mmCIF file with all atom_site columns, C-alpha atoms in Angstrom:
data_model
loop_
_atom_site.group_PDB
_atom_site.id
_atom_site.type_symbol
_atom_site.label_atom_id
_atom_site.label_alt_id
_atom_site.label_comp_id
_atom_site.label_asym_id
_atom_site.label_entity_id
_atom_site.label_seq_id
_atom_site.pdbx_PDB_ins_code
_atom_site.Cartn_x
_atom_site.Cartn_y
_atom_site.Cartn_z
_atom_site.occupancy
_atom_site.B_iso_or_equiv
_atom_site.pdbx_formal_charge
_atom_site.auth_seq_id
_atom_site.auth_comp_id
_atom_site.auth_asym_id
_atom_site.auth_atom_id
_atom_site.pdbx_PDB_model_num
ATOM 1   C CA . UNK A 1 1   ? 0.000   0.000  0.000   1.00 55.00 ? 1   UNK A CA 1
ATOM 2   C CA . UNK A 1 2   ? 1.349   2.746  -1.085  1.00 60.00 ? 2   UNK A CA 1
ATOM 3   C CA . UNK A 1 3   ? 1.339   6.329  1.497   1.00 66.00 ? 3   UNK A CA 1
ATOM 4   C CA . UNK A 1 4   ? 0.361   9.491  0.916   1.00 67.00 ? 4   UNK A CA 1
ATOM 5   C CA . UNK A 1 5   ? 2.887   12.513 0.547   1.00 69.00 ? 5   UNK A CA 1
ATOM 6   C CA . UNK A 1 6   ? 2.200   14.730 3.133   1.00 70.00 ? 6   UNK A CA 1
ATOM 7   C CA . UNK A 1 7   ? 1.695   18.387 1.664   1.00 78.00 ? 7   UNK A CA 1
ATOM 8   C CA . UNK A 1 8   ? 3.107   21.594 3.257   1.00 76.00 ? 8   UNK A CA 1
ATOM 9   C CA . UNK A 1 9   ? 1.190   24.260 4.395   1.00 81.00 ? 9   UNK A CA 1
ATOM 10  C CA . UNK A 1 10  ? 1.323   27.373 2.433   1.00 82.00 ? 10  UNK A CA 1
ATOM 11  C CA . UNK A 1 11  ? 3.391   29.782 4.213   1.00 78.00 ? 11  UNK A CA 1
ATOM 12  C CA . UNK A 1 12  ? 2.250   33.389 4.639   1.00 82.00 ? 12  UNK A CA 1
ATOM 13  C CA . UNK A 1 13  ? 5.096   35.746 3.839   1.00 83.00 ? 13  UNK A CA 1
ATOM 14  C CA . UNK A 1 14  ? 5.469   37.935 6.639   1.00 88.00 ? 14  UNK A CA 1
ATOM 15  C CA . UNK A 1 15  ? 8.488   39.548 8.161   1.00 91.00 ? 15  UNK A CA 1
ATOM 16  C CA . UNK A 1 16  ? 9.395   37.157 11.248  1.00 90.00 ? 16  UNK A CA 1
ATOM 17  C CA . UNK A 1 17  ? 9.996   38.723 14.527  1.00 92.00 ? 17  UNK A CA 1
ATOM 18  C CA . UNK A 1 18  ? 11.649  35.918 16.615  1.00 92.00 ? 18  UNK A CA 1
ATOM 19  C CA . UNK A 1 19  ? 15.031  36.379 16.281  1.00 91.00 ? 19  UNK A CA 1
ATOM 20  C CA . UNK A 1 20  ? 16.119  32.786 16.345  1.00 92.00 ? 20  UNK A CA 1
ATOM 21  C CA . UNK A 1 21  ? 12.905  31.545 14.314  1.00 92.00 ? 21  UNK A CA 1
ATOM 22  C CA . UNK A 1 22  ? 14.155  34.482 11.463  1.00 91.00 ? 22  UNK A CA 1
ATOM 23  C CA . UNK A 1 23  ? 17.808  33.400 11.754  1.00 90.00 ? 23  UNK A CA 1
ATOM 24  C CA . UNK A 1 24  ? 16.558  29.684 11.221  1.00 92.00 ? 24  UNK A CA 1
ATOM 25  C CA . UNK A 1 25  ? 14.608  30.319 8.180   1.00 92.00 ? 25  UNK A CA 1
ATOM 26  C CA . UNK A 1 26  ? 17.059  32.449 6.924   1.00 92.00 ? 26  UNK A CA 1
ATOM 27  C CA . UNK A 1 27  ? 19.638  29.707 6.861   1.00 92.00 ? 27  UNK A CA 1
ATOM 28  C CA . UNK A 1 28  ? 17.040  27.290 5.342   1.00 94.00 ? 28  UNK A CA 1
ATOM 29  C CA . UNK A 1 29  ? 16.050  29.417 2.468   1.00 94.00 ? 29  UNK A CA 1
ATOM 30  C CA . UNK A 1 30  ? 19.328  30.459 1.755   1.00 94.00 ? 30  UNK A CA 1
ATOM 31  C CA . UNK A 1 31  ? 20.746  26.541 1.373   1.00 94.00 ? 31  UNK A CA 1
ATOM 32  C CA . UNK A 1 32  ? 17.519  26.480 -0.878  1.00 95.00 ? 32  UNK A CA 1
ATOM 33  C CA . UNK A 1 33  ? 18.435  29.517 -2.766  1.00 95.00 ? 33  UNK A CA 1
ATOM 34  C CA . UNK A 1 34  ? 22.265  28.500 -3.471  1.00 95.00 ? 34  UNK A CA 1
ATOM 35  C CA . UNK A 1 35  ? 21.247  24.653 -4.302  1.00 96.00 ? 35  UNK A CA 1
ATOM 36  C CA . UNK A 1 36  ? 17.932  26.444 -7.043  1.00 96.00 ? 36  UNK A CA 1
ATOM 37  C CA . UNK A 1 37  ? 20.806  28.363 -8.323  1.00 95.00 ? 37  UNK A CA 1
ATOM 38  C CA . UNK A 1 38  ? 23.525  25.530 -8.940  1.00 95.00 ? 38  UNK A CA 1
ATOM 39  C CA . UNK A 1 39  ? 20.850  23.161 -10.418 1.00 96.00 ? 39  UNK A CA 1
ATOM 40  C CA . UNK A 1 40  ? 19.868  26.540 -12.665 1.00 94.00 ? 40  UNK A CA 1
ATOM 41  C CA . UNK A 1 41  ? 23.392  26.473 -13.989 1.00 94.00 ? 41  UNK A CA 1
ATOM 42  C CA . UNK A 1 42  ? 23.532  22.847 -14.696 1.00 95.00 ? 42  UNK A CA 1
ATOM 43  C CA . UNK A 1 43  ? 20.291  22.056 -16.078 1.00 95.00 ? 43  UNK A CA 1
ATOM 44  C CA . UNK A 1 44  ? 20.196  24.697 -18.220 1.00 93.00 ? 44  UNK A CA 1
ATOM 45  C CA . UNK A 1 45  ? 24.069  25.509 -18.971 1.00 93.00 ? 45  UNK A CA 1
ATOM 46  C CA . UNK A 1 46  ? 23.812  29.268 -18.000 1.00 91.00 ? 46  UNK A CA 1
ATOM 47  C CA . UNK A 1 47  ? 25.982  30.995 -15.427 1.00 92.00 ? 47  UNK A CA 1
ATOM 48  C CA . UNK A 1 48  ? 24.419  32.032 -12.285 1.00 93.00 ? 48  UNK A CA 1
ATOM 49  C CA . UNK A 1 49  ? 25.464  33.826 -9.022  1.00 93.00 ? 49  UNK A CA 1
ATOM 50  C CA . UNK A 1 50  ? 23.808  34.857 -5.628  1.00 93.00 ? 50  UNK A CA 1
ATOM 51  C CA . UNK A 1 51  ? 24.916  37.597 -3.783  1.00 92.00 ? 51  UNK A CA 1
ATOM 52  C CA . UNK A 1 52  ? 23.078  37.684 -0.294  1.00 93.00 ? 52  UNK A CA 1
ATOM 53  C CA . UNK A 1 53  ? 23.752  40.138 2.142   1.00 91.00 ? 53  UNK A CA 1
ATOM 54  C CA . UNK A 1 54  ? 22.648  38.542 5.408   1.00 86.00 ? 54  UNK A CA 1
ATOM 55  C CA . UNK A 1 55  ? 21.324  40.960 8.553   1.00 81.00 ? 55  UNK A CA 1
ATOM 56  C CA . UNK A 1 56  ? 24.165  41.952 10.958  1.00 81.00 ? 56  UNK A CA 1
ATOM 57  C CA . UNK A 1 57  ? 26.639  40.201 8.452   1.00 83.00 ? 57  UNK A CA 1
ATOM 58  C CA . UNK A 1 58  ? 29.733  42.019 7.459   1.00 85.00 ? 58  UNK A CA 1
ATOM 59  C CA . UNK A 1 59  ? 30.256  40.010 4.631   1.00 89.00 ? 59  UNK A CA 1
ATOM 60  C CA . UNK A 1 60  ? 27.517  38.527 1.840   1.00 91.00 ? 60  UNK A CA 1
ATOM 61  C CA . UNK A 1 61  ? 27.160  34.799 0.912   1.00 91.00 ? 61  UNK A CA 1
ATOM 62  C CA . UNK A 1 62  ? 27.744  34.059 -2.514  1.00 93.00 ? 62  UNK A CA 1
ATOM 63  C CA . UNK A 1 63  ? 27.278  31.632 -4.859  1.00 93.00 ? 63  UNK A CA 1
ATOM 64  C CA . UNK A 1 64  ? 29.216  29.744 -6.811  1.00 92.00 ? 64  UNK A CA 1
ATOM 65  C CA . UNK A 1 65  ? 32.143  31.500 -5.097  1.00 92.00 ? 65  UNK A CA 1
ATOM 66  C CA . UNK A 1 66  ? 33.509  34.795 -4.813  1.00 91.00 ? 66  UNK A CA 1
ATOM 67  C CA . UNK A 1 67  ? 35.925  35.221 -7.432  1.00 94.00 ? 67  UNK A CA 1
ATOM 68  C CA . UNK A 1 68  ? 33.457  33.687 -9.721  1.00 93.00 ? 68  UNK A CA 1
ATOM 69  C CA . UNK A 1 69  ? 30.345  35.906 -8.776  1.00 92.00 ? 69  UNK A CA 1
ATOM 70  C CA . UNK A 1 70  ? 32.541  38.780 -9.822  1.00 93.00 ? 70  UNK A CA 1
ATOM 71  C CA . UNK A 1 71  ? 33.380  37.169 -13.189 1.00 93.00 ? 71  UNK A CA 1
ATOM 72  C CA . UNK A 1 72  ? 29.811  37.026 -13.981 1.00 91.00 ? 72  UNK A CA 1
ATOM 73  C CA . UNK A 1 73  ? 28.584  40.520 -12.407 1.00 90.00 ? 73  UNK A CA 1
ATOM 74  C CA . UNK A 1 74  ? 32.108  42.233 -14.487 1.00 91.00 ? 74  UNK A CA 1
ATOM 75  C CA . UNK A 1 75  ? 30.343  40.276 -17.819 1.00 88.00 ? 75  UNK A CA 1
ATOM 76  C CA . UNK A 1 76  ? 26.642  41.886 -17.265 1.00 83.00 ? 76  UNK A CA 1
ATOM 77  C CA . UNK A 1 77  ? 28.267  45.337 -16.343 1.00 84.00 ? 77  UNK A CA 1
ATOM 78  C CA . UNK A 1 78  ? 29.907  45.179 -19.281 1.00 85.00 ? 78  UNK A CA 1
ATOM 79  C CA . UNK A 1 79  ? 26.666  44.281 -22.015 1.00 79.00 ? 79  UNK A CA 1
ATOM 80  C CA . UNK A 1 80  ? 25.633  47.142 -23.537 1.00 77.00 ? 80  UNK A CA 1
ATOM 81  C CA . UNK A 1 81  ? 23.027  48.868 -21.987 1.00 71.00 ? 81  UNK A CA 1
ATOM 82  C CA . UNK A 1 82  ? 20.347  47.562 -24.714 1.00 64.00 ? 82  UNK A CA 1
ATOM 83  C CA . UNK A 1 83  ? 21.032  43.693 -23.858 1.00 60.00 ? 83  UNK A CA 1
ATOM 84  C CA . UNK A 1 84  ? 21.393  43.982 -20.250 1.00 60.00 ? 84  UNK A CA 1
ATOM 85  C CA . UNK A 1 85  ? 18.217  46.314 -19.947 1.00 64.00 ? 85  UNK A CA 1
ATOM 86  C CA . UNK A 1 86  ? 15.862  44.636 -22.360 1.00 65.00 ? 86  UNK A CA 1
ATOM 87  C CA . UNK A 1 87  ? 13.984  42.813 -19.537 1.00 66.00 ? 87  UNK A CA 1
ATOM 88  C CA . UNK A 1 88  ? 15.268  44.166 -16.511 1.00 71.00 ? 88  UNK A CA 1
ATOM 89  C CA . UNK A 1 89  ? 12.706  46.748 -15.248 1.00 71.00 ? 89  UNK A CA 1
ATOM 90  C CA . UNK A 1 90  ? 12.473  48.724 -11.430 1.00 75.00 ? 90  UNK A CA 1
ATOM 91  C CA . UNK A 1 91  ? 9.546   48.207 -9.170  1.00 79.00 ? 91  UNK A CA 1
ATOM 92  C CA . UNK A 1 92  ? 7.561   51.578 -10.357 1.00 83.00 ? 92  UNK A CA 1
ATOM 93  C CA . UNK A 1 93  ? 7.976   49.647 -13.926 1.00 81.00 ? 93  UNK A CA 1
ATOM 94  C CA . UNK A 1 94  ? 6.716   46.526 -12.755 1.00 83.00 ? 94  UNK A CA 1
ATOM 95  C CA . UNK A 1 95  ? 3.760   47.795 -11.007 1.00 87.00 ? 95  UNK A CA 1
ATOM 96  C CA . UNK A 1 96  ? 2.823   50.109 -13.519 1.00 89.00 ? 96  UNK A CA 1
ATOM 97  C CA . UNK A 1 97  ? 2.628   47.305 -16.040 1.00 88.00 ? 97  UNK A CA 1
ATOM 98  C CA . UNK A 1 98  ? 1.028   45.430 -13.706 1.00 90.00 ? 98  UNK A CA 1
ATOM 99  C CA . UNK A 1 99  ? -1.655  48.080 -13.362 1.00 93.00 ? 99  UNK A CA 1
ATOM 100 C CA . UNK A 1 100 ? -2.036  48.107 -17.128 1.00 94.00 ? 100 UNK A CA 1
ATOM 101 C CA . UNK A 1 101 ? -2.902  44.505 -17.453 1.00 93.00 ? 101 UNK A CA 1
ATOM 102 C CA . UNK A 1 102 ? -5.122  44.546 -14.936 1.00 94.00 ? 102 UNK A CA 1
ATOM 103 C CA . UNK A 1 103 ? -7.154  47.460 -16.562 1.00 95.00 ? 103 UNK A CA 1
ATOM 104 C CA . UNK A 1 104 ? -7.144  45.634 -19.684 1.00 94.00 ? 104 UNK A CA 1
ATOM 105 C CA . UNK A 1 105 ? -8.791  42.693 -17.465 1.00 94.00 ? 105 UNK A CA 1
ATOM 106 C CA . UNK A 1 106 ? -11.067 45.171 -16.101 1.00 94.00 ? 106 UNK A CA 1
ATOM 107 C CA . UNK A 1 107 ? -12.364 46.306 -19.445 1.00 94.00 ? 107 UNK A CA 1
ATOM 108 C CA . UNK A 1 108 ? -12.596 42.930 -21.402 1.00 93.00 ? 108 UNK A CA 1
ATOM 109 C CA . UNK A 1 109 ? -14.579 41.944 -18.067 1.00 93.00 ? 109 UNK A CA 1
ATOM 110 C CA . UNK A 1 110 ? -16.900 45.214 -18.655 1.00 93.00 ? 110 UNK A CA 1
ATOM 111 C CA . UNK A 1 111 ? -16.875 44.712 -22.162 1.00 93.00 ? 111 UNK A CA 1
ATOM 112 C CA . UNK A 1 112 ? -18.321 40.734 -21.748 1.00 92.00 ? 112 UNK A CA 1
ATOM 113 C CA . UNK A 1 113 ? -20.478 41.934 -19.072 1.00 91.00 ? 113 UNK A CA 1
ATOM 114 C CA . UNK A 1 114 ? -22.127 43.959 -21.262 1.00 91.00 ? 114 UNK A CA 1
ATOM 115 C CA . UNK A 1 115 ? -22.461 41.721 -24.430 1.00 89.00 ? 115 UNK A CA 1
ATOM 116 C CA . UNK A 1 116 ? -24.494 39.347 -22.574 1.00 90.00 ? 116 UNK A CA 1
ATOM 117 C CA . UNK A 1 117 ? -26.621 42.280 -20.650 1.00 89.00 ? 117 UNK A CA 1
ATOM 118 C CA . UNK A 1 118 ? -27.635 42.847 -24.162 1.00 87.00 ? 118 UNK A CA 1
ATOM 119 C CA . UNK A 1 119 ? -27.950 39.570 -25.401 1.00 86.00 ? 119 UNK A CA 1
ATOM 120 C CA . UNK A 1 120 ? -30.144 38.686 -22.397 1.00 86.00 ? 120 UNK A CA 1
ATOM 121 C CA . UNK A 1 121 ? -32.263 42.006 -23.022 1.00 83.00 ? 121 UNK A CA 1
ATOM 122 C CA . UNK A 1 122 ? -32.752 41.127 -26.733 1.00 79.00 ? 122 UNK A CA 1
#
């Protein structure tokens, strides 16, 4: 007989005031982080890095290693501002094209809502 997989509970994300409890999932997400990023790298042949700067930390923890984080981060600095922009876009960016899709949502919904007021009307 075969068992079930227990399934986690979603978490809610939420800063965490215990200290300890913060420090512990800290740790845990960041192994998590590093090993996403290494299985990135290998399963699709790109080069990755992780720079996390950890709180009360004087220095970050980066992945794959130091010397080669700064490899990587000299090769992006050095793309011309066209390739290493095309995608890359600030918060205000990202919620203001956010916005827009939702609006568009908005107004197909609108629009639909009232094709069939009139349909039910006729």
């Amino acid at each position: 007989m075969a068992r079930k997989k227990a399934t986690r509970k979603k978490v809610t994300l939420n800063y965490i005031h215990n200290n300890s409890t913060r420090r512990a999932s800290f740790r845990k997400r960041l192994n998590g982080l590093m090993k996403k990023a290494a299985e990135l790298a290998t399963m699709c042949g790109v080069k990755t890095c992780v720079v996390v700067y950890g709180e009360g930390e004087a220095e970050p923890k980066v992945f794959p290693s130091h010397d080669k984080a700064v490899v990587i981060l000299n090769e992006y600095k050095s793309m011309p501002d066209l390739g290493r922009c095309k995608k890359t876009m600030d918060q205000e960016a990202f919620l203001t094209k956010r916005i827009a899709k939702l609006h568009d949502k908005v107004d197909k919904a609108r629009r639909e809502c009232q094709d069939s007021e009139i349909r039910y009307l006729l």
